[in-house]
Short mmCIF file of C-alpha atoms in Angstrom, two decimals:
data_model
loop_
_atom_site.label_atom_id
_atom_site.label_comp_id
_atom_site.label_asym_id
_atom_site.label_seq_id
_atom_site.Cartn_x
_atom_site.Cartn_y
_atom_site.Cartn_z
CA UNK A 454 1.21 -150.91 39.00
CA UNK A 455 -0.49 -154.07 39.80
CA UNK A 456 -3.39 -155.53 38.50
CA UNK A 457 -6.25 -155.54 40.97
CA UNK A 458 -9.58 -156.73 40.06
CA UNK A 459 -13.00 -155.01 40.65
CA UNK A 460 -14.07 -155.37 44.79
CA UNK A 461 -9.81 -155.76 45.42
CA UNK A 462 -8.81 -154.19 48.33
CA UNK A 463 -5.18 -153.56 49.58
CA UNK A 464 -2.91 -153.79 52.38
CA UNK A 465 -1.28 -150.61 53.46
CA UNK A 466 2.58 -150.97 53.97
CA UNK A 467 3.89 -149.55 56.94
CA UNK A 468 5.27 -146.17 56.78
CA UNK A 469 4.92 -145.60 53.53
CA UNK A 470 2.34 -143.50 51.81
CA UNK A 471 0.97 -144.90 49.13
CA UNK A 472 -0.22 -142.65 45.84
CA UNK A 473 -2.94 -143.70 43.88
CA UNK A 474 -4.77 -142.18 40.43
CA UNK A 475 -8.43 -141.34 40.34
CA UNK A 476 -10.15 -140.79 37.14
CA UNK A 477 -13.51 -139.33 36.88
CA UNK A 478 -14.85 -141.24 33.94
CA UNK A 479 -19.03 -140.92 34.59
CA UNK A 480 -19.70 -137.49 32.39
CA UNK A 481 -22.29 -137.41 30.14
CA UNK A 482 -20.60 -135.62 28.03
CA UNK A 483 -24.17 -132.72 27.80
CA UNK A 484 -21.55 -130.02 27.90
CA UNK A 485 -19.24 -130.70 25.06
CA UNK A 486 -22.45 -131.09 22.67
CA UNK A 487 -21.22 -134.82 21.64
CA UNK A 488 -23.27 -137.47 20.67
CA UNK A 489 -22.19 -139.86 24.05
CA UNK A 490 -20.05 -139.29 27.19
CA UNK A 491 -16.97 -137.40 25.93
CA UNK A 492 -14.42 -140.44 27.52
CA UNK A 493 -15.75 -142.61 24.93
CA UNK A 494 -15.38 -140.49 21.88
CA UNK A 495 -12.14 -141.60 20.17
CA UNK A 496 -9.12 -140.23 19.04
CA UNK A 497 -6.84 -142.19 16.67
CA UNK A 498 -9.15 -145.28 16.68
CA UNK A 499 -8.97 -145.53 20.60
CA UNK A 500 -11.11 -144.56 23.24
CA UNK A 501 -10.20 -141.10 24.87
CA UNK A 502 -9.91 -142.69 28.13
CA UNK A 503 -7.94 -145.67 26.91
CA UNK A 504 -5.47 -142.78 26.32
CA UNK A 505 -5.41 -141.55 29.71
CA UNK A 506 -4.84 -144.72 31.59
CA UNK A 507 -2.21 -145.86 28.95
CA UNK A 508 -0.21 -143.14 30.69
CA UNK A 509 -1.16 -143.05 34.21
CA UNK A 510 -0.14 -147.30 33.81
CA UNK A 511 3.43 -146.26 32.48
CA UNK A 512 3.77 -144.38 36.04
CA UNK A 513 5.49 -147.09 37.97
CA UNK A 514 4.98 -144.91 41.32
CA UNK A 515 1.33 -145.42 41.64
CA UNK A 516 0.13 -148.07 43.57
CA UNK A 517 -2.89 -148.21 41.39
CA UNK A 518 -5.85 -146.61 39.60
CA UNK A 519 -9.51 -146.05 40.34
CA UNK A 520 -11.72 -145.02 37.57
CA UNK A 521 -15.00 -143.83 38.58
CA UNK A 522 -17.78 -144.76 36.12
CA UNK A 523 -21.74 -143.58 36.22
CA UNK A 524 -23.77 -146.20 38.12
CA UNK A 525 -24.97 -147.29 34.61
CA UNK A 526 -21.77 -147.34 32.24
CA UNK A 527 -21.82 -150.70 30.39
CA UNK A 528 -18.90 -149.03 27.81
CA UNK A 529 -15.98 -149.04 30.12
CA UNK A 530 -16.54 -152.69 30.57
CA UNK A 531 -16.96 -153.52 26.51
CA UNK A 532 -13.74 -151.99 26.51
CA UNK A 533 -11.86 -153.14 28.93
CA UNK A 534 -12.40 -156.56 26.92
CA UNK A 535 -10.69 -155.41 23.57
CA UNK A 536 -7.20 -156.41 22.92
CA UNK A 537 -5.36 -153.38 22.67
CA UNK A 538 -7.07 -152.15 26.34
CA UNK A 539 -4.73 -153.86 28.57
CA UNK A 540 -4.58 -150.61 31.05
CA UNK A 541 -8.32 -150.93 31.28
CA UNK A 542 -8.28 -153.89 32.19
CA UNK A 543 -5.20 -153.04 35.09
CA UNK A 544 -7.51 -150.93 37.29
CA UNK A 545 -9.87 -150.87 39.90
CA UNK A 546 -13.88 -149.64 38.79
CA UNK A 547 -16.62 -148.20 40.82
CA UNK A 548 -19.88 -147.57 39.24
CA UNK A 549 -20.52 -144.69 41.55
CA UNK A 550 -19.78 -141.51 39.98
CA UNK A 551 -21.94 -138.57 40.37
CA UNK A 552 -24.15 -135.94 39.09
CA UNK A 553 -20.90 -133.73 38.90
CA UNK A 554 -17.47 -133.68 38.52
CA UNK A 555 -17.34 -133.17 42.09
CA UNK A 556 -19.81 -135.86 43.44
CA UNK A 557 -17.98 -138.35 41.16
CA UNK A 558 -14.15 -137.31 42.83
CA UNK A 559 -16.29 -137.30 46.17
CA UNK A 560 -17.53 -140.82 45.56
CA UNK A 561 -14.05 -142.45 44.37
CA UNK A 562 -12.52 -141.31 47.61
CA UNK A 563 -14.57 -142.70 49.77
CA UNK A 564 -14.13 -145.98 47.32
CA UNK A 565 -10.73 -145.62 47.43
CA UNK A 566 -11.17 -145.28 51.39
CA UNK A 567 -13.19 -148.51 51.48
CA UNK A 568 -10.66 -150.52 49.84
CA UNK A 569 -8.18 -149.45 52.20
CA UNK A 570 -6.16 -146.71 51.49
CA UNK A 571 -5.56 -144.33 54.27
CA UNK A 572 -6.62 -140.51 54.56
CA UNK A 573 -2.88 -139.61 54.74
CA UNK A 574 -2.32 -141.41 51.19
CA UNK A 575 -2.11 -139.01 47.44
CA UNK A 576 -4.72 -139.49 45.14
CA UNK A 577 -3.74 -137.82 41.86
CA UNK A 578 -7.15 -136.82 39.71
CA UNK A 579 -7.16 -136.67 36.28
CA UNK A 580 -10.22 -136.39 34.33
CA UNK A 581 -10.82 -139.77 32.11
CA UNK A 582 -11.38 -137.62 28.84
CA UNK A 583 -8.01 -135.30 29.13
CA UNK A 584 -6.11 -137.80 27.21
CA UNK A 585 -3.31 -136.44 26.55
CA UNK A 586 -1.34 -136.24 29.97
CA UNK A 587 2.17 -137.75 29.51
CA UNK A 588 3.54 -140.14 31.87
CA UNK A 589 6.95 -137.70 32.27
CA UNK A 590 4.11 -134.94 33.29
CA UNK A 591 2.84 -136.95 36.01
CA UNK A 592 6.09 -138.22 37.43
CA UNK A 593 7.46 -134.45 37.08
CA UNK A 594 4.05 -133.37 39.28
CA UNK A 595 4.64 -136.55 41.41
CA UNK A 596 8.60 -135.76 42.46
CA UNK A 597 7.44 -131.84 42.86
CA UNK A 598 4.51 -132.21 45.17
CA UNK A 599 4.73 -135.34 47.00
CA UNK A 600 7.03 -133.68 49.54
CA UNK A 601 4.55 -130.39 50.23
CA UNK A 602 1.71 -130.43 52.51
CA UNK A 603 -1.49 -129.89 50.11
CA UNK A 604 0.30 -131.63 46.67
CA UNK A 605 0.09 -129.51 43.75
CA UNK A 606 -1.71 -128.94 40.35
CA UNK A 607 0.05 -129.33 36.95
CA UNK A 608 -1.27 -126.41 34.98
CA UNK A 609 -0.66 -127.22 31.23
CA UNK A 610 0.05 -124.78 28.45
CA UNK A 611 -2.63 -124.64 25.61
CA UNK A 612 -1.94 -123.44 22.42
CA UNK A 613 -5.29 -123.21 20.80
CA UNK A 614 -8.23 -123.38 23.03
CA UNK A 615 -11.35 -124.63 19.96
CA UNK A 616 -14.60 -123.52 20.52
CA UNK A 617 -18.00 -123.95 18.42
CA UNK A 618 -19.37 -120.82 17.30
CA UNK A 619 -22.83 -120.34 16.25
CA UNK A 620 -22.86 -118.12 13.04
CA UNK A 621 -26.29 -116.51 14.31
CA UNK A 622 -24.86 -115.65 17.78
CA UNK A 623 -22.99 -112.81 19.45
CA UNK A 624 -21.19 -115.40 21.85
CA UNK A 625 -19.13 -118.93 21.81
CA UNK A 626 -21.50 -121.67 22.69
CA UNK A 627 -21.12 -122.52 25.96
CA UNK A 628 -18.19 -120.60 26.97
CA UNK A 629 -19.48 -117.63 27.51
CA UNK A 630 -17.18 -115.85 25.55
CA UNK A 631 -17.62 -113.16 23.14
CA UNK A 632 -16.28 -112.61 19.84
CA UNK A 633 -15.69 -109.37 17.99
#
Protein backbone atom coordinates (compact mmCIF):
# COMPACT_ATOMS: atom_id res chain seq x y z
CA UNK A 1 0.00 0.00 0.00
CA UNK A 2 1.39 3.34 -0.61
CA UNK A 3 1.59 6.18 1.44
CA UNK A 4 -0.69 8.97 0.30
CA UNK A 5 -1.06 12.06 2.21
CA UNK A 6 -4.31 13.86 3.28
CA UNK A 7 -6.03 15.83 -0.13
CA UNK A 8 -3.86 12.87 -2.40
CA UNK A 9 -5.65 11.82 -5.16
CA UNK A 10 -4.81 8.89 -7.59
CA UNK A 11 -4.50 7.88 -11.04
CA UNK A 12 -6.62 5.00 -12.11
CA UNK A 13 -4.62 2.31 -14.12
CA UNK A 14 -6.15 1.12 -17.08
CA UNK A 15 -8.11 -1.97 -16.90
CA UNK A 16 -7.58 -2.75 -13.72
CA UNK A 17 -9.90 -2.34 -10.81
CA UNK A 18 -8.50 -1.06 -8.09
CA UNK A 19 -9.70 -2.17 -4.26
CA UNK A 20 -9.51 0.13 -1.62
CA UNK A 21 -10.39 -0.10 2.48
CA UNK A 22 -12.82 2.25 4.11
CA UNK A 23 -12.96 2.56 7.77
CA UNK A 24 -15.68 4.27 9.54
CA UNK A 25 -13.77 5.78 12.41
CA UNK A 26 -16.31 8.99 13.48
CA UNK A 27 -18.59 7.04 16.31
CA UNK A 28 -19.12 8.51 19.36
CA UNK A 29 -18.96 5.68 20.93
CA UNK A 30 -22.94 6.71 23.00
CA UNK A 31 -23.83 3.12 22.36
CA UNK A 32 -21.14 1.08 23.93
CA UNK A 33 -21.56 3.28 27.27
CA UNK A 34 -17.63 4.27 27.10
CA UNK A 35 -16.17 7.19 28.33
CA UNK A 36 -14.95 8.49 24.44
CA UNK A 37 -15.48 7.20 20.86
CA UNK A 38 -15.01 3.41 21.14
CA UNK A 39 -11.91 3.54 18.20
CA UNK A 40 -9.92 5.27 20.70
CA UNK A 41 -10.33 3.06 23.68
CA UNK A 42 -7.25 0.79 23.79
CA UNK A 43 -6.45 -2.62 23.88
CA UNK A 44 -2.93 -3.78 24.83
CA UNK A 45 -1.61 -0.18 25.19
CA UNK A 46 -2.72 0.71 21.52
CA UNK A 47 -5.49 2.40 20.11
CA UNK A 48 -8.37 0.04 18.86
CA UNK A 49 -8.13 1.47 15.53
CA UNK A 50 -4.35 1.39 15.37
CA UNK A 51 -5.23 -2.35 15.44
CA UNK A 52 -7.39 -2.36 12.55
CA UNK A 53 -5.25 -0.54 10.09
CA UNK A 54 -2.11 -2.52 11.29
CA UNK A 55 -3.91 -5.28 9.39
CA UNK A 56 -5.71 -3.81 6.57
CA UNK A 57 -1.69 -2.20 5.83
CA UNK A 58 -0.28 -5.91 5.84
CA UNK A 59 -2.88 -6.47 2.79
CA UNK A 60 -0.57 -5.80 -0.08
CA UNK A 61 -3.74 -5.93 -2.55
CA UNK A 62 -5.25 -2.70 -1.52
CA UNK A 63 -4.41 0.21 -3.26
CA UNK A 64 -5.01 2.16 -0.14
CA UNK A 65 -7.11 3.14 2.90
CA UNK A 66 -9.61 5.84 3.72
CA UNK A 67 -10.53 6.35 7.27
CA UNK A 68 -13.44 8.44 7.81
CA UNK A 69 -13.19 10.61 10.96
CA UNK A 70 -16.11 13.03 12.60
CA UNK A 71 -15.70 16.57 11.21
CA UNK A 72 -14.18 17.36 14.67
CA UNK A 73 -11.71 14.36 15.58
CA UNK A 74 -8.41 15.95 16.72
CA UNK A 75 -7.38 12.11 18.21
CA UNK A 76 -6.77 10.36 14.99
CA UNK A 77 -4.30 13.02 14.18
CA UNK A 78 -2.40 12.93 17.89
CA UNK A 79 -2.04 9.52 16.90
CA UNK A 80 -1.06 9.26 13.79
CA UNK A 81 2.11 11.23 15.25
CA UNK A 82 3.23 8.47 17.82
CA UNK A 83 5.97 6.18 16.89
CA UNK A 84 4.55 2.92 16.92
CA UNK A 85 1.43 4.36 14.46
CA UNK A 86 3.14 4.03 11.25
CA UNK A 87 -0.26 2.57 9.49
CA UNK A 88 -1.92 5.73 10.67
CA UNK A 89 0.13 7.63 9.32
CA UNK A 90 -0.06 5.37 5.65
CA UNK A 91 -3.66 6.44 4.91
CA UNK A 92 -5.80 8.83 3.45
CA UNK A 93 -8.35 11.00 6.21
CA UNK A 94 -11.57 12.75 5.67
CA UNK A 95 -13.10 14.58 8.46
CA UNK A 96 -16.53 13.91 7.10
CA UNK A 97 -18.13 11.14 8.77
CA UNK A 98 -21.67 11.19 9.75
CA UNK A 99 -24.39 11.10 12.21
CA UNK A 100 -24.48 7.23 11.50
CA UNK A 101 -22.70 4.44 10.54
CA UNK A 102 -24.32 4.84 7.33
CA UNK A 103 -23.87 8.63 6.60
CA UNK A 104 -20.18 8.15 7.54
CA UNK A 105 -19.72 4.92 4.73
CA UNK A 106 -21.97 7.33 2.53
CA UNK A 107 -19.56 10.22 2.96
CA UNK A 108 -16.14 8.18 2.43
CA UNK A 109 -17.45 7.05 -0.91
CA UNK A 110 -18.12 9.95 -2.31
CA UNK A 111 -14.42 10.97 -0.81
CA UNK A 112 -13.07 8.12 -2.16
CA UNK A 113 -14.98 9.15 -5.53
CA UNK A 114 -13.43 12.63 -5.37
CA UNK A 115 -10.01 11.46 -5.20
CA UNK A 116 -10.48 9.43 -8.11
CA UNK A 117 -11.41 6.10 -7.79
CA UNK A 118 -14.00 4.86 -10.14
CA UNK A 119 -17.66 3.53 -9.35
CA UNK A 120 -16.60 0.12 -10.80
CA UNK A 121 -13.63 -0.06 -8.10
CA UNK A 122 -14.10 -2.46 -4.37
CA UNK A 123 -14.18 -0.65 -1.37
CA UNK A 124 -13.86 -3.12 1.51
CA UNK A 125 -15.57 -1.52 4.95
CA UNK A 126 -14.46 -2.38 8.09
CA UNK A 127 -15.49 -0.58 11.09
CA UNK A 128 -12.31 1.36 12.76
CA UNK A 129 -13.13 -0.19 16.30
CA UNK A 130 -13.42 -4.10 15.14
CA UNK A 131 -9.82 -4.56 15.72
CA UNK A 132 -9.29 -7.69 15.47
CA UNK A 133 -9.69 -8.57 11.64
CA UNK A 134 -6.61 -10.54 10.45
CA UNK A 135 -4.88 -9.69 7.39
CA UNK A 136 -5.29 -13.69 6.12
CA UNK A 137 -9.24 -12.85 6.75
CA UNK A 138 -9.23 -10.08 4.44
CA UNK A 139 -7.13 -11.57 1.68
CA UNK A 140 -9.33 -14.91 2.10
CA UNK A 141 -12.65 -12.39 1.60
CA UNK A 142 -10.59 -10.51 -1.09
CA UNK A 143 -9.64 -13.84 -3.44
CA UNK A 144 -13.47 -15.13 -2.69
CA UNK A 145 -15.44 -12.10 -3.72
CA UNK A 146 -13.49 -10.04 -6.00
CA UNK A 147 -14.59 -12.24 -8.90
CA UNK A 148 -18.67 -12.07 -8.02
CA UNK A 149 -20.85 -9.32 -9.00
CA UNK A 150 -22.00 -7.66 -5.50
CA UNK A 151 -18.51 -8.82 -3.36
CA UNK A 152 -19.26 -10.54 -0.27
CA UNK A 153 -19.38 -10.22 3.60
CA UNK A 154 -16.99 -12.13 5.95
CA UNK A 155 -19.26 -13.25 8.73
CA UNK A 156 -16.98 -14.08 11.76
CA UNK A 157 -17.58 -16.69 14.42
CA UNK A 158 -18.00 -15.31 18.06
CA UNK A 159 -17.48 -17.25 20.88
CA UNK A 160 -18.72 -15.13 23.69
CA UNK A 161 -20.83 -12.24 22.77
CA UNK A 162 -20.28 -9.76 26.54
CA UNK A 163 -22.95 -7.74 27.48
CA UNK A 164 -23.54 -5.30 30.61
CA UNK A 165 -26.30 -6.31 32.69
CA UNK A 166 -28.00 -4.12 35.05
CA UNK A 167 -28.64 -6.12 38.35
CA UNK A 168 -32.06 -4.09 38.79
CA UNK A 169 -33.28 -4.93 35.23
CA UNK A 170 -35.21 -7.68 33.48
CA UNK A 171 -33.12 -7.04 30.17
CA UNK A 172 -29.29 -6.59 28.82
CA UNK A 173 -28.58 -2.95 28.47
CA UNK A 174 -28.89 -2.02 25.22
CA UNK A 175 -29.34 -5.20 23.50
CA UNK A 176 -32.53 -5.81 24.00
CA UNK A 177 -32.11 -9.08 25.19
CA UNK A 178 -33.60 -10.84 28.01
CA UNK A 179 -32.21 -12.95 30.57
CA UNK A 180 -33.84 -15.71 32.57
Amino acid sequence: MTSPQRGDSFTHPQGRQRLFALGPCAGSGARSGAAGPKQYEELAGRALVLWTLEALARVSELDGTLVVLSPGDRQFAALAGEGDAEAASACWRANVGGATRAETVYAGLHDLLARGALETDWVLVHDAARCLIRPEAIRRLISQGRDDAVGGRMPMPVAVNPKRADAHADAYAGTGAAHA
